[in-house]
Structures are given as C-alpha cells and as structure tokens.
Amino acid sequence: MLLHPEETESGPWRPVGDDALAALLTRLLPEGRGVLLVDGRSGSGKSTFAERAAALLGGVTVHSDDLAWHHDAIAWDDLAVPHVIEPWRRGEDVDYRPPGWVARDRHGSVRVPADVRVLVLEGVGAGRASLATHANAVVWVQSDRVEARERGLRRDVELGRTPEAAERFWDEWMSAEEPFLAGDRPWERADLVVSSREADWAPGRTTVAMRPDEDPMTDSR
C-alpha cells in the first residue's frame, strides 16, 4: 500500500464479515452505545464504511461535509461538539442547521434522533484530538494514495466537474488536507483500522487491523 511518508501501514490485517465487524465495533462502545468517529483521507472510502457501521450498529451518520459546507473545510469541530455530539449525549434530538446552511438558505438540517444507539461522525479529520476526547472510539480508513486519488477524481467527474476541474479541485483540497493530517496524525488514535484497497473490498467483508489491547484475537498470555 502506497502511503504518505508520515503514515505507516497497519496490520496484521484480517477479513471479517458483517457480524464479526459489528461485534468488534460494539466492543469499543460502552453497552453498545456511543460516538464513533470515522476518519480517513479523501477518496479512502470512509463514507462507505461509516454508513455500513451505522447500519450494523443501529446508528445514524453525520457527514463532516454537511457541517463544513460554506463554513471551513478543515476547522468544523467547533460546530460538531456543541451542536451535535454534546446535545446527543445529553439525550436530546439533534436538529441543527449549520451557519452555512442558514446563510445560503439550504433546505433541511443535520438530524440525529436521541434514541439511536450510535452516532457515527465521519469525515477528513473526524479522528482529530479535539473530537476524540468527546468520542468512544476512532476508526481510521487507510488508503493507497494512488487508488484514493483515482476514486476522488472519478467521484468528482460523476458529480459534474470536468476532468481538468476535478484535478484542480483535488490539488487545492490536498494543500489543506495533507498538512493537517500530517500534524494531527489521527491514525495513531485509531482503535480500529480499515483497509480500503480495492482488492480488500467485497460485499459483506471488511479487512481490519486493531490495536493489540483491543483485539480479541490477541493472545495476552
């Protein structure tokens, strides 16, 4: 796997089915309830994993792109903590319109019912230090640099950008994302790492690596 120079590949890897994945994630949450942060680089597949985790755990996914929309691409934790995580932990329904939505009259809101068991917050930088202290577990989706770029460009073209515009947008975004992740190093906080190599993806299968102290398969003798 081709990674950025500051990141080392996780392992050992092992494939797990959905039932085993649900069991691993449940072990990371107190009584199966809590806040799960899903982080990864752009194009890593973190949104796909977050939605799978939420479905397996009876949770709801909040996407950082919604919080950051016309606010700040990187610094959106100032919205996530007081307006999403903290009210949900108090047992309140979350029905929040971020400032960018209000200013530009975007329809709808970010919603998390109080009675869901798991709040999954995903996005670039979701596992940052300022958010990890408010969460129960962090997942890092580790990606190959070449594959992630190809996926990101393909996605942006499907959304309507020309290939040239998609490349410009990707390079501009990387100029903010890469130094932020290099400085914060959220993968070092991960309780679970997921491989997003295309060879490791399959319906109902996820390839994972856990910290030794979290791994039920580790021999602690």
PDB file of C-alpha atoms in Angstrom:
ATOM      1  CA  MET A   1       0.000   0.000   0.000  1.00  0.00           C
ATOM      2  CA  LEU A   2       1.444   3.373  -1.043  1.00  0.00           C
ATOM      3  CA  LEU A   3       1.023   5.748   1.917  1.00  0.00           C
ATOM      4  CA  HIS A   4       2.043   9.287   2.750  1.00  0.00           C
ATOM      5  CA  PRO A   5       5.544   9.415   4.265  1.00  0.00           C
ATOM      6  CA  GLU A   6       4.365  10.176   7.820  1.00  0.00           C
ATOM      7  CA  GLU A   7       1.953   7.228   7.913  1.00  0.00           C
ATOM      8  CA  THR A   8       2.913   3.581   8.435  1.00  0.00           C
ATOM      9  CA  GLU A   9       0.853   0.664   7.240  1.00  0.00           C
ATOM     10  CA  SER A  10      -1.269  -1.019   9.872  1.00  0.00           C
ATOM     11  CA  GLY A  11      -1.538  -4.751  10.416  1.00  0.00           C
ATOM     12  CA  PRO A  12      -1.762  -7.603  10.746  1.00  0.00           C
ATOM     13  CA  TRP A  13      -4.825  -7.461   8.515  1.00  0.00           C
ATOM     14  CA  ARG A  14      -7.677  -9.906   8.554  1.00  0.00           C
ATOM     15  CA  PRO A  15     -11.002 -10.028   6.694  1.00  0.00           C
ATOM     16  CA  VAL A  16     -14.180 -10.107   8.774  1.00  0.00           C
ATOM     17  CA  GLY A  17     -17.829 -10.495   7.869  1.00  0.00           C
ATOM     18  CA  ASP A  18     -20.515  -8.046   8.895  1.00  0.00           C
ATOM     19  CA  ASP A  19     -21.449  -9.960  12.057  1.00  0.00           C
ATOM     20  CA  ALA A  20     -17.837 -10.019  13.233  1.00  0.00           C
ATOM     21  CA  LEU A  21     -17.388  -6.355  12.317  1.00  0.00           C
ATOM     22  CA  ALA A  22     -20.466  -5.411  14.328  1.00  0.00           C
ATOM     23  CA  ALA A  23     -19.101  -7.363  17.285  1.00  0.00           C
ATOM     24  CA  LEU A  24     -15.706  -5.622  17.049  1.00  0.00           C
ATOM     25  CA  LEU A  25     -17.300  -2.179  16.919  1.00  0.00           C
ATOM     26  CA  THR A  26     -19.719  -2.969  19.746  1.00  0.00           C
ATOM     27  CA  ARG A  27     -16.790  -3.898  21.981  1.00  0.00           C
ATOM     28  CA  LEU A  28     -15.435  -0.382  21.513  1.00  0.00           C
ATOM     29  CA  LEU A  29     -18.638   1.281  22.705  1.00  0.00           C
ATOM     30  CA  PRO A  30     -19.997   1.282  26.274  1.00  0.00           C
ATOM     31  CA  GLU A  31     -23.002  -1.042  26.319  1.00  0.00           C
ATOM     32  CA  GLY A  32     -23.165  -0.741  22.529  1.00  0.00           C
ATOM     33  CA  ARG A  33     -23.970   2.986  22.655  1.00  0.00           C
ATOM     34  CA  GLY A  34     -21.701   5.923  21.965  1.00  0.00           C
ATOM     35  CA  VAL A  35     -19.931   8.161  19.487  1.00  0.00           C
ATOM     36  CA  LEU A  36     -17.857   6.543  16.743  1.00  0.00           C
ATOM     37  CA  LEU A  37     -15.506   8.711  14.688  1.00  0.00           C
ATOM     38  CA  VAL A  38     -14.587   7.510  11.184  1.00  0.00           C
ATOM     39  CA  ASP A  39     -11.588   9.291   9.685  1.00  0.00           C
ATOM     40  CA  GLY A  40      -9.562   8.823   6.536  1.00  0.00           C
ATOM     41  CA  ARG A  41      -8.064  10.685   3.621  1.00  0.00           C
ATOM     42  CA  SER A  42     -10.165  11.945   0.736  1.00  0.00           C
ATOM     43  CA  GLY A  43     -11.153   9.113  -1.561  1.00  0.00           C
ATOM     44  CA  SER A  44     -10.458   6.494   1.107  1.00  0.00           C
ATOM     45  CA  GLY A  45     -13.982   5.141   1.289  1.00  0.00           C
ATOM     46  CA  LYS A  46     -14.653   6.396   4.821  1.00  0.00           C
ATOM     47  CA  SER A  47     -18.206   7.468   3.963  1.00  0.00           C
ATOM     48  CA  THR A  48     -18.965   3.978   2.677  1.00  0.00           C
ATOM     49  CA  PHE A  49     -17.548   2.391   5.815  1.00  0.00           C
ATOM     50  CA  ALA A  50     -19.356   4.861   8.089  1.00  0.00           C
ATOM     51  CA  GLU A  51     -22.700   4.039   6.509  1.00  0.00           C
ATOM     52  CA  ARG A  52     -22.006   0.322   6.872  1.00  0.00           C
ATOM     53  CA  ALA A  53     -21.057   0.748  10.522  1.00  0.00           C
ATOM     54  CA  ALA A  54     -24.155   2.819  11.237  1.00  0.00           C
ATOM     55  CA  ALA A  55     -26.387   0.215   9.615  1.00  0.00           C
ATOM     56  CA  LEU A  56     -24.794  -2.616  11.595  1.00  0.00           C
ATOM     57  CA  LEU A  57     -24.988  -0.749  14.913  1.00  0.00           C
ATOM     58  CA  GLY A  58     -28.393   0.865  14.595  1.00  0.00           C
ATOM     59  CA  GLY A  59     -26.849   4.304  14.308  1.00  0.00           C
ATOM     60  CA  VAL A  60     -27.011   7.498  12.295  1.00  0.00           C
ATOM     61  CA  THR A  61     -24.179   9.003  10.249  1.00  0.00           C
ATOM     62  CA  VAL A  62     -23.278  12.685  10.323  1.00  0.00           C
ATOM     63  CA  HIS A  63     -21.027  13.797   7.478  1.00  0.00           C
ATOM     64  CA  SER A  64     -18.437  16.497   8.105  1.00  0.00           C
ATOM     65  CA  ASP A  65     -19.099  17.822   4.594  1.00  0.00           C
ATOM     66  CA  ASP A  66     -22.506  18.945   5.842  1.00  0.00           C
ATOM     67  CA  LEU A  67     -21.066  20.726   8.865  1.00  0.00           C
ATOM     68  CA  ALA A  68     -18.237  22.274   6.838  1.00  0.00           C
ATOM     69  CA  TRP A  69     -20.447  23.425   3.958  1.00  0.00           C
ATOM     70  CA  HIS A  70     -19.580  27.107   3.368  1.00  0.00           C
ATOM     71  CA  HIS A  71     -18.016  27.217   6.855  1.00  0.00           C
ATOM     72  CA  ASP A  72     -14.472  25.827   6.859  1.00  0.00           C
ATOM     73  CA  ALA A  73     -13.174  22.764   5.045  1.00  0.00           C
ATOM     74  CA  ILE A  74     -10.919  21.705   7.931  1.00  0.00           C
ATOM     75  CA  ALA A  75     -11.967  23.594  11.086  1.00  0.00           C
ATOM     76  CA  TRP A  76     -15.523  22.355  11.613  1.00  0.00           C
ATOM     77  CA  ASP A  77     -15.034  20.731  15.027  1.00  0.00           C
ATOM     78  CA  ASP A  78     -16.288  23.960  16.623  1.00  0.00           C
ATOM     79  CA  LEU A  79     -19.706  23.033  15.201  1.00  0.00           C
ATOM     80  CA  ALA A  80     -19.611  19.287  15.788  1.00  0.00           C
ATOM     81  CA  VAL A  81     -19.002  19.325  19.535  1.00  0.00           C
ATOM     82  CA  PRO A  82     -21.547  21.847  20.883  1.00  0.00           C
ATOM     83  CA  HIS A  83     -24.260  21.343  18.277  1.00  0.00           C
ATOM     84  CA  VAL A  84     -24.129  17.603  17.535  1.00  0.00           C
ATOM     85  CA  ILE A  85     -22.124  15.469  19.960  1.00  0.00           C
ATOM     86  CA  GLU A  86     -22.887  17.195  23.250  1.00  0.00           C
ATOM     87  CA  PRO A  87     -26.679  17.543  22.811  1.00  0.00           C
ATOM     88  CA  TRP A  88     -26.961  13.937  21.633  1.00  0.00           C
ATOM     89  CA  ARG A  89     -25.006  12.753  24.669  1.00  0.00           C
ATOM     90  CA  ARG A  90     -27.430  14.707  26.873  1.00  0.00           C
ATOM     91  CA  GLY A  91     -30.263  12.672  25.407  1.00  0.00           C
ATOM     92  CA  GLU A  92     -31.569  15.391  23.116  1.00  0.00           C
ATOM     93  CA  ASP A  93     -32.669  15.134  19.499  1.00  0.00           C
ATOM     94  CA  VAL A  94     -30.184  16.863  17.203  1.00  0.00           C
ATOM     95  CA  ASP A  95     -31.833  19.119  14.616  1.00  0.00           C
ATOM     96  CA  TYR A  96     -29.101  21.544  13.621  1.00  0.00           C
ATOM     97  CA  ARG A  97     -28.732  24.000  10.775  1.00  0.00           C
ATOM     98  CA  PRO A  98     -25.038  24.880  10.374  1.00  0.00           C
ATOM     99  CA  PRO A  99     -24.227  28.537   9.692  1.00  0.00           C
ATOM    100  CA  GLY A 100     -23.509  27.936   6.007  1.00  0.00           C
ATOM    101  CA  TRP A 101     -26.981  26.429   5.599  1.00  0.00           C
ATOM    102  CA  VAL A 102     -28.612  29.424   7.239  1.00  0.00           C
ATOM    103  CA  ALA A 103     -26.605  31.982   5.261  1.00  0.00           C
ATOM    104  CA  ARG A 104     -27.326  30.316   1.909  1.00  0.00           C
ATOM    105  CA  ASP A 105     -30.850  29.117   2.697  1.00  0.00           C
ATOM    106  CA  ARG A 106     -30.019  25.433   2.240  1.00  0.00           C
ATOM    107  CA  HIS A 107     -33.024  23.243   2.903  1.00  0.00           C
ATOM    108  CA  GLY A 108     -33.094  20.777   5.810  1.00  0.00           C
ATOM    109  CA  SER A 109     -30.843  20.200   8.802  1.00  0.00           C
ATOM    110  CA  VAL A 110     -28.373  17.775  10.368  1.00  0.00           C
ATOM    111  CA  ARG A 111     -30.513  15.365  12.354  1.00  0.00           C
ATOM    112  CA  VAL A 112     -29.726  12.652  14.902  1.00  0.00           C
ATOM    113  CA  PRO A 113     -32.614  11.189  16.921  1.00  0.00           C
ATOM    114  CA  ALA A 114     -31.932  10.922  20.641  1.00  0.00           C
ATOM    115  CA  ASP A 115     -32.931   7.254  20.723  1.00  0.00           C
ATOM    116  CA  VAL A 116     -30.381   5.923  18.190  1.00  0.00           C
ATOM    117  CA  ARG A 117     -27.693   3.839  19.812  1.00  0.00           C
ATOM    118  CA  VAL A 118     -24.678   5.124  17.908  1.00  0.00           C
ATOM    119  CA  LEU A 119     -23.707   8.480  16.458  1.00  0.00           C
ATOM    120  CA  VAL A 120     -21.214   7.952  13.629  1.00  0.00           C
ATOM    121  CA  LEU A 121     -19.346  11.121  12.670  1.00  0.00           C
ATOM    122  CA  GLU A 122     -17.284  10.752   9.511  1.00  0.00           C
ATOM    123  CA  GLY A 123     -15.001  12.979   7.528  1.00  0.00           C
ATOM    124  CA  VAL A 124     -11.431  14.074   6.961  1.00  0.00           C
ATOM    125  CA  GLY A 125     -10.170  14.950  10.422  1.00  0.00           C
ATOM    126  CA  ALA A 126     -13.039  13.294  12.325  1.00  0.00           C
ATOM    127  CA  GLY A 127     -10.494  11.493  14.500  1.00  0.00           C
ATOM    128  CA  ARG A 128      -8.616  14.677  15.428  1.00  0.00           C
ATOM    129  CA  ALA A 129      -7.571  15.245  19.026  1.00  0.00           C
ATOM    130  CA  SER A 130     -10.251  17.858  19.720  1.00  0.00           C
ATOM    131  CA  LEU A 131     -13.018  15.422  18.752  1.00  0.00           C
ATOM    132  CA  ALA A 132     -11.526  12.156  20.024  1.00  0.00           C
ATOM    133  CA  THR A 133     -11.867  13.387  23.619  1.00  0.00           C
ATOM    134  CA  HIS A 134     -15.648  13.553  23.086  1.00  0.00           C
ATOM    135  CA  ALA A 135     -15.966  10.132  21.467  1.00  0.00           C
ATOM    136  CA  ASN A 136     -15.784   6.486  22.454  1.00  0.00           C
ATOM    137  CA  ALA A 137     -13.840   5.084  19.517  1.00  0.00           C
ATOM    138  CA  VAL A 138     -11.932   6.133  16.403  1.00  0.00           C
ATOM    139  CA  VAL A 139     -11.722   4.249  13.113  1.00  0.00           C
ATOM    140  CA  TRP A 140      -9.067   5.142  10.557  1.00  0.00           C
ATOM    141  CA  VAL A 141      -9.713   4.080   6.958  1.00  0.00           C
ATOM    142  CA  GLN A 142      -6.260   3.522   5.494  1.00  0.00           C
ATOM    143  CA  SER A 143      -5.968   4.060   1.757  1.00  0.00           C
ATOM    144  CA  ASP A 144      -3.483   3.688  -1.046  1.00  0.00           C
ATOM    145  CA  ARG A 145      -2.554   7.170  -2.321  1.00  0.00           C
ATOM    146  CA  VAL A 146      -2.967   6.291  -5.991  1.00  0.00           C
ATOM    147  CA  GLU A 147      -6.288   4.481  -5.534  1.00  0.00           C
ATOM    148  CA  ALA A 148      -7.677   7.253  -3.322  1.00  0.00           C
ATOM    149  CA  ARG A 149      -6.818   9.911  -5.883  1.00  0.00           C
ATOM    150  CA  GLU A 150      -8.369   7.897  -8.698  1.00  0.00           C
ATOM    151  CA  ARG A 151     -11.548   7.352  -6.667  1.00  0.00           C
ATOM    152  CA  GLY A 152     -11.739  11.016  -5.716  1.00  0.00           C
ATOM    153  CA  LEU A 153     -11.292  12.260  -9.276  1.00  0.00           C
ATOM    154  CA  ARG A 154     -13.793   9.719 -10.613  1.00  0.00           C
ATOM    155  CA  ARG A 155     -16.351  10.804  -7.990  1.00  0.00           C
ATOM    156  CA  ASP A 156     -15.926  14.494  -8.821  1.00  0.00           C
ATOM    157  CA  VAL A 157     -16.336  13.871 -12.538  1.00  0.00           C
ATOM    158  CA  GLU A 158     -19.518  11.904 -11.798  1.00  0.00           C
ATOM    159  CA  LEU A 159     -20.737  14.941  -9.829  1.00  0.00           C
ATOM    160  CA  GLY A 160     -20.350  17.113 -12.916  1.00  0.00           C
ATOM    161  CA  ARG A 161     -16.812  18.514 -12.911  1.00  0.00           C
ATOM    162  CA  THR A 162     -14.651  18.227 -15.991  1.00  0.00           C
ATOM    163  CA  PRO A 163     -11.563  16.033 -15.546  1.00  0.00           C
ATOM    164  CA  GLU A 164      -9.390  19.170 -15.555  1.00  0.00           C
ATOM    165  CA  ALA A 165     -11.550  20.909 -12.936  1.00  0.00           C
ATOM    166  CA  ALA A 166     -11.593  17.747 -10.830  1.00  0.00           C
ATOM    167  CA  GLU A 167      -7.791  17.638 -10.783  1.00  0.00           C
ATOM    168  CA  ARG A 168      -7.552  21.316  -9.828  1.00  0.00           C
ATOM    169  CA  PHE A 169     -10.089  20.855  -7.040  1.00  0.00           C
ATOM    170  CA  TRP A 170      -8.276  17.767  -5.744  1.00  0.00           C
ATOM    171  CA  ASP A 171      -4.907  19.527  -5.662  1.00  0.00           C
ATOM    172  CA  GLU A 172      -6.377  22.573  -3.889  1.00  0.00           C
ATOM    173  CA  TRP A 173      -8.060  20.365  -1.309  1.00  0.00           C
ATOM    174  CA  MET A 174      -4.865  18.370  -0.715  1.00  0.00           C
ATOM    175  CA  SER A 175      -2.996  21.591   0.051  1.00  0.00           C
ATOM    176  CA  ALA A 176      -5.165  21.885   3.180  1.00  0.00           C
ATOM    177  CA  GLU A 177      -5.824  18.215   3.992  1.00  0.00           C
ATOM    178  CA  GLU A 178      -2.305  16.835   3.824  1.00  0.00           C
ATOM    179  CA  PRO A 179      -0.587  19.222   6.265  1.00  0.00           C
ATOM    180  CA  PHE A 180      -3.496  18.996   8.687  1.00  0.00           C
ATOM    181  CA  LEU A 181      -3.410  15.186   8.815  1.00  0.00           C
ATOM    182  CA  ALA A 182       0.388  15.127   8.931  1.00  0.00           C
ATOM    183  CA  GLY A 183       0.286  17.334  12.015  1.00  0.00           C
ATOM    184  CA  ASP A 184      -2.643  15.735  13.841  1.00  0.00           C
ATOM    185  CA  ARG A 185      -1.940  12.058  12.910  1.00  0.00           C
ATOM    186  CA  PRO A 186      -5.414  10.705  13.728  1.00  0.00           C
ATOM    187  CA  TRP A 187      -4.438   7.159  12.729  1.00  0.00           C
ATOM    188  CA  GLU A 188      -2.383   6.995  15.928  1.00  0.00           C
ATOM    189  CA  ARG A 189      -5.637   7.259  17.933  1.00  0.00           C
ATOM    190  CA  ALA A 190      -7.439   4.573  15.969  1.00  0.00           C
ATOM    191  CA  ASP A 191      -8.965   1.659  17.862  1.00  0.00           C
ATOM    192  CA  LEU A 192      -9.672   0.002  14.518  1.00  0.00           C
ATOM    193  CA  VAL A 193      -8.061   0.479  11.113  1.00  0.00           C
ATOM    194  CA  VAL A 194      -9.878  -0.480   7.922  1.00  0.00           C
ATOM    195  CA  SER A 195      -8.102  -1.198   4.658  1.00  0.00           C
ATOM    196  CA  SER A 196      -9.703   0.472   1.651  1.00  0.00           C
ATOM    197  CA  ARG A 197      -7.566  -1.166  -1.017  1.00  0.00           C
ATOM    198  CA  GLU A 198      -9.879  -2.153  -3.820  1.00  0.00           C
ATOM    199  CA  ALA A 199      -8.589  -5.723  -3.580  1.00  0.00           C
ATOM    200  CA  ASP A 200      -9.834  -5.857   0.037  1.00  0.00           C
ATOM    201  CA  TRP A 201     -13.379  -4.602  -0.614  1.00  0.00           C
ATOM    202  CA  ALA A 202     -16.239  -7.040  -1.112  1.00  0.00           C
ATOM    203  CA  PRO A 203     -19.929  -7.102  -0.165  1.00  0.00           C
ATOM    204  CA  GLY A 204     -20.262  -8.136   3.467  1.00  0.00           C
ATOM    205  CA  ARG A 205     -16.486  -8.225   4.041  1.00  0.00           C
ATOM    206  CA  THR A 206     -14.168  -5.684   5.647  1.00  0.00           C
ATOM    207  CA  THR A 207     -10.405  -6.008   6.112  1.00  0.00           C
ATOM    208  CA  VAL A 208      -9.359  -4.691   9.511  1.00  0.00           C
ATOM    209  CA  ALA A 209      -6.482  -4.307  11.947  1.00  0.00           C
ATOM    210  CA  MET A 210      -6.903  -3.483  15.634  1.00  0.00           C
ATOM    211  CA  ARG A 211      -4.669  -2.244  18.428  1.00  0.00           C
ATOM    212  CA  PRO A 212      -3.292  -5.284  20.287  1.00  0.00           C
ATOM    213  CA  ASP A 213      -5.017  -4.237  23.518  1.00  0.00           C
ATOM    214  CA  GLU A 214      -8.373  -4.009  21.695  1.00  0.00           C
ATOM    215  CA  ASP A 215      -8.039  -7.147  19.586  1.00  0.00           C
ATOM    216  CA  PRO A 216      -9.993 -10.138  20.949  1.00  0.00           C
ATOM    217  CA  MET A 217      -7.813 -12.410  18.824  1.00  0.00           C
ATOM    218  CA  THR A 218      -4.592 -11.293  20.526  1.00  0.00           C
ATOM    219  CA  ASP A 219      -3.055 -13.811  22.904  1.00  0.00           C
ATOM    220  CA  SER A 220      -2.429 -11.844  26.113  1.00  0.00           C
ATOM    221  CA  ARG A 221      -0.642 -14.617  27.998  1.00  0.00           C
TER     222      ARG A 221
END
